[in-house]
């Protein structure tokens, strides 16, 4: 709007800017007559639609729907109803949910493993150094190692 009218080859820009100005005017309380008169909720035209590119259409295997009312062509892709998209995706990728579920379970298990308290290891020396009675601790460790070697 600041630069002037849009050229003829992109006249849809005028429509978009006008819609945006109307939306801003409806949602702006300063332009409203009363306290909450101007607050009107507007819906997007393609709220229940998902945008797909040609590559995604090929991946889902729905090339036969191109040109039908089920796929609405727009710019460099197509709009498809979300419900239909979810049904097609469920058929095209039947194990997607199971893969997602196993991935989430693995992530939770890794988080649990990371939160566990691990015993401290002193590297190559497996003997525990006692602070109170080191002689008794050394004797007990020697007995335990003798038993493990003998039995």
mmCIF file of C-alpha atoms in Angstrom:
data_model
loop_
_atom_site.group_PDB
_atom_site.id
_atom_site.type_symbol
_atom_site.label_atom_id
_atom_site.label_comp_id
_atom_site.label_asym_id
_atom_site.label_seq_id
_atom_site.Cartn_x
_atom_site.Cartn_y
_atom_site.Cartn_z
ATOM 1 C CA UNK A 1 0.000 0.000 0.000
ATOM 2 C CA UNK A 2 2.829 2.428 0.705
ATOM 3 C CA UNK A 3 4.461 1.786 -2.678
ATOM 4 C CA UNK A 4 1.232 2.190 -4.605
ATOM 5 C CA UNK A 5 -0.947 -0.176 -6.579
ATOM 6 C CA UNK A 6 0.401 -3.596 -7.475
ATOM 7 C CA UNK A 7 1.104 -4.403 -11.132
ATOM 8 C CA UNK A 8 -1.561 -6.260 -13.113
ATOM 9 C CA UNK A 9 0.389 -9.517 -13.178
ATOM 10 C CA UNK A 10 0.282 -9.741 -9.352
ATOM 11 C CA UNK A 11 -3.106 -8.257 -8.613
ATOM 12 C CA UNK A 12 -3.696 -10.890 -5.932
ATOM 13 C CA UNK A 13 -1.313 -8.880 -3.726
ATOM 14 C CA UNK A 14 -3.870 -6.072 -3.577
ATOM 15 C CA UNK A 15 -6.495 -8.507 -2.339
ATOM 16 C CA UNK A 16 -4.166 -9.930 0.293
ATOM 17 C CA UNK A 17 -3.131 -6.511 1.610
ATOM 18 C CA UNK A 18 -6.749 -5.368 1.734
ATOM 19 C CA UNK A 19 -7.716 -8.483 3.722
ATOM 20 C CA UNK A 20 -4.837 -7.895 6.125
ATOM 21 C CA UNK A 21 -5.852 -4.256 6.600
ATOM 22 C CA UNK A 22 -9.436 -5.317 7.289
ATOM 23 C CA UNK A 23 -8.247 -7.909 9.799
ATOM 24 C CA UNK A 24 -6.052 -5.374 11.569
ATOM 25 C CA UNK A 25 -8.944 -2.933 11.641
ATOM 26 C CA UNK A 26 -11.282 -5.529 13.157
ATOM 27 C CA UNK A 27 -8.824 -6.646 15.801
ATOM 28 C CA UNK A 28 -7.565 -3.176 16.719
ATOM 29 C CA UNK A 29 -9.490 -1.907 19.771
ATOM 30 C CA UNK A 30 -8.518 1.716 19.033
ATOM 31 C CA UNK A 31 -10.615 1.705 15.824
ATOM 32 C CA UNK A 32 -13.574 0.057 17.526
ATOM 33 C CA UNK A 33 -16.544 2.130 18.592
ATOM 34 C CA UNK A 34 -17.054 0.496 21.995
ATOM 35 C CA UNK A 35 -14.946 -1.451 24.416
ATOM 36 C CA UNK A 36 -15.101 -4.830 22.685
ATOM 37 C CA UNK A 37 -17.156 -4.139 19.570
ATOM 38 C CA UNK A 38 -14.249 -4.357 17.147
ATOM 39 C CA UNK A 39 -12.836 -7.624 18.464
ATOM 40 C CA UNK A 40 -14.050 -10.113 15.867
ATOM 41 C CA UNK A 41 -12.363 -13.471 15.339
ATOM 42 C CA UNK A 42 -11.765 -14.235 11.667
ATOM 43 C CA UNK A 43 -10.902 -17.657 10.274
ATOM 44 C CA UNK A 44 -8.235 -18.397 7.713
ATOM 45 C CA UNK A 45 -9.575 -19.783 4.460
ATOM 46 C CA UNK A 46 -7.124 -22.715 4.464
ATOM 47 C CA UNK A 47 -7.198 -23.475 8.183
ATOM 48 C CA UNK A 48 -8.194 -27.116 7.685
ATOM 49 C CA UNK A 49 -5.793 -27.673 4.787
ATOM 50 C CA UNK A 50 -2.188 -28.788 4.556
ATOM 51 C CA UNK A 51 0.214 -27.525 1.916
ATOM 52 C CA UNK A 52 2.071 -30.207 -0.068
ATOM 53 C CA UNK A 53 4.850 -29.827 -2.590
ATOM 54 C CA UNK A 54 5.174 -31.964 -5.697
ATOM 55 C CA UNK A 55 7.876 -34.085 -4.021
ATOM 56 C CA UNK A 56 5.595 -34.861 -1.069
ATOM 57 C CA UNK A 57 2.786 -35.805 -3.449
ATOM 58 C CA UNK A 58 5.142 -38.197 -5.251
ATOM 59 C CA UNK A 59 6.304 -39.633 -1.934
ATOM 60 C CA UNK A 60 2.714 -40.288 -0.807
ATOM 61 C CA UNK A 61 1.794 -41.711 -4.213
ATOM 62 C CA UNK A 62 -1.210 -39.468 -4.860
ATOM 63 C CA UNK A 63 -0.227 -38.149 -8.302
ATOM 64 C CA UNK A 64 -3.619 -39.294 -9.601
ATOM 65 C CA UNK A 65 -5.351 -36.676 -7.398
ATOM 66 C CA UNK A 66 -3.589 -33.765 -9.133
ATOM 67 C CA UNK A 67 -6.179 -31.806 -11.046
ATOM 68 C CA UNK A 68 -9.100 -32.987 -8.924
ATOM 69 C CA UNK A 69 -10.975 -30.878 -6.362
ATOM 70 C CA UNK A 70 -9.273 -32.872 -3.598
ATOM 71 C CA UNK A 71 -5.937 -31.168 -4.357
ATOM 72 C CA UNK A 72 -6.180 -27.423 -4.817
ATOM 73 C CA UNK A 73 -3.261 -26.053 -6.783
ATOM 74 C CA UNK A 74 -1.608 -23.002 -5.256
ATOM 75 C CA UNK A 75 1.714 -21.348 -6.200
ATOM 76 C CA UNK A 76 4.367 -24.108 -6.208
ATOM 77 C CA UNK A 77 2.293 -26.846 -4.530
ATOM 78 C CA UNK A 78 -1.154 -27.995 -3.542
ATOM 79 C CA UNK A 79 -3.587 -27.738 -0.638
ATOM 80 C CA UNK A 80 -5.201 -30.929 0.672
ATOM 81 C CA UNK A 81 -7.741 -31.339 3.462
ATOM 82 C CA UNK A 82 -6.054 -32.351 6.721
ATOM 83 C CA UNK A 83 -8.360 -35.322 7.326
ATOM 84 C CA UNK A 84 -7.697 -36.729 3.873
ATOM 85 C CA UNK A 85 -3.967 -36.107 4.284
ATOM 86 C CA UNK A 86 -3.898 -38.018 7.580
ATOM 87 C CA UNK A 87 -5.757 -40.979 6.054
ATOM 88 C CA UNK A 88 -3.440 -41.057 3.020
ATOM 89 C CA UNK A 89 -0.347 -40.815 5.231
ATOM 90 C CA UNK A 90 -1.616 -43.666 7.434
ATOM 91 C CA UNK A 91 -1.969 -45.861 4.322
ATOM 92 C CA UNK A 92 1.321 -44.769 2.734
ATOM 93 C CA UNK A 93 3.376 -45.145 5.932
ATOM 94 C CA UNK A 94 1.639 -47.769 8.100
ATOM 95 C CA UNK A 95 4.547 -48.256 10.529
ATOM 96 C CA UNK A 96 5.262 -44.566 11.090
ATOM 97 C CA UNK A 97 3.521 -44.509 14.483
ATOM 98 C CA UNK A 98 5.312 -47.639 15.687
ATOM 99 C CA UNK A 99 8.681 -46.172 14.679
ATOM 100 C CA UNK A 100 7.843 -42.918 16.426
ATOM 101 C CA UNK A 101 6.749 -44.804 19.538
ATOM 102 C CA UNK A 102 9.913 -46.939 19.723
ATOM 103 C CA UNK A 103 12.051 -43.842 19.227
ATOM 104 C CA UNK A 104 10.293 -42.060 22.096
ATOM 105 C CA UNK A 105 10.677 -45.118 24.343
ATOM 106 C CA UNK A 106 14.409 -45.253 23.570
ATOM 107 C CA UNK A 107 14.746 -41.560 24.386
ATOM 108 C CA UNK A 108 12.967 -42.035 27.724
ATOM 109 C CA UNK A 109 15.176 -45.006 28.582
ATOM 110 C CA UNK A 110 18.296 -42.973 27.781
ATOM 111 C CA UNK A 111 17.033 -40.162 30.012
ATOM 112 C CA UNK A 112 16.451 -42.634 32.847
ATOM 113 C CA UNK A 113 19.902 -44.139 32.343
ATOM 114 C CA UNK A 114 21.503 -40.722 32.415
ATOM 115 C CA UNK A 115 19.708 -39.791 35.643
ATOM 116 C CA UNK A 116 20.908 -42.886 37.525
ATOM 117 C CA UNK A 117 23.664 -42.525 40.065
ATOM 118 C CA UNK A 118 26.658 -44.473 38.845
ATOM 119 C CA UNK A 119 29.161 -45.917 41.323
ATOM 120 C CA UNK A 120 32.510 -44.231 41.319
ATOM 121 C CA UNK A 121 35.324 -46.285 39.853
ATOM 122 C CA UNK A 122 38.922 -45.478 40.564
ATOM 123 C CA UNK A 123 40.225 -46.653 37.193
ATOM 124 C CA UNK A 124 42.676 -49.567 37.250
ATOM 125 C CA UNK A 125 42.842 -49.819 41.052
ATOM 126 C CA UNK A 126 39.706 -51.684 42.215
ATOM 127 C CA UNK A 127 40.611 -51.520 45.922
ATOM 128 C CA UNK A 128 38.491 -49.233 48.038
ATOM 129 C CA UNK A 129 40.504 -46.960 50.274
ATOM 130 C CA UNK A 130 38.920 -46.791 53.708
ATOM 131 C CA UNK A 131 39.265 -43.632 55.717
ATOM 132 C CA UNK A 132 38.472 -45.022 59.167
ATOM 133 C CA UNK A 133 40.136 -48.447 59.425
ATOM 134 C CA UNK A 134 42.356 -49.008 56.390
ATOM 135 C CA UNK A 135 44.098 -52.144 57.790
ATOM 136 C CA UNK A 136 40.827 -54.014 58.349
ATOM 137 C CA UNK A 137 39.494 -52.982 54.933
ATOM 138 C CA UNK A 138 42.687 -54.209 53.241
ATOM 139 C CA UNK A 139 42.511 -57.538 55.088
ATOM 140 C CA UNK A 140 38.869 -58.062 54.060
ATOM 141 C CA UNK A 141 39.640 -57.223 50.440
ATOM 142 C CA UNK A 142 42.556 -59.668 50.427
ATOM 143 C CA UNK A 143 40.314 -62.427 51.820
ATOM 144 C CA UNK A 144 37.678 -61.704 49.179
ATOM 145 C CA UNK A 145 40.222 -61.777 46.371
ATOM 146 C CA UNK A 146 41.723 -65.063 47.725
ATOM 147 C CA UNK A 147 38.255 -66.651 47.759
ATOM 148 C CA UNK A 148 37.517 -65.525 44.215
ATOM 149 C CA UNK A 149 40.857 -66.902 42.978
ATOM 150 C CA UNK A 150 40.413 -70.224 44.787
ATOM 151 C CA UNK A 151 36.769 -70.833 43.968
#
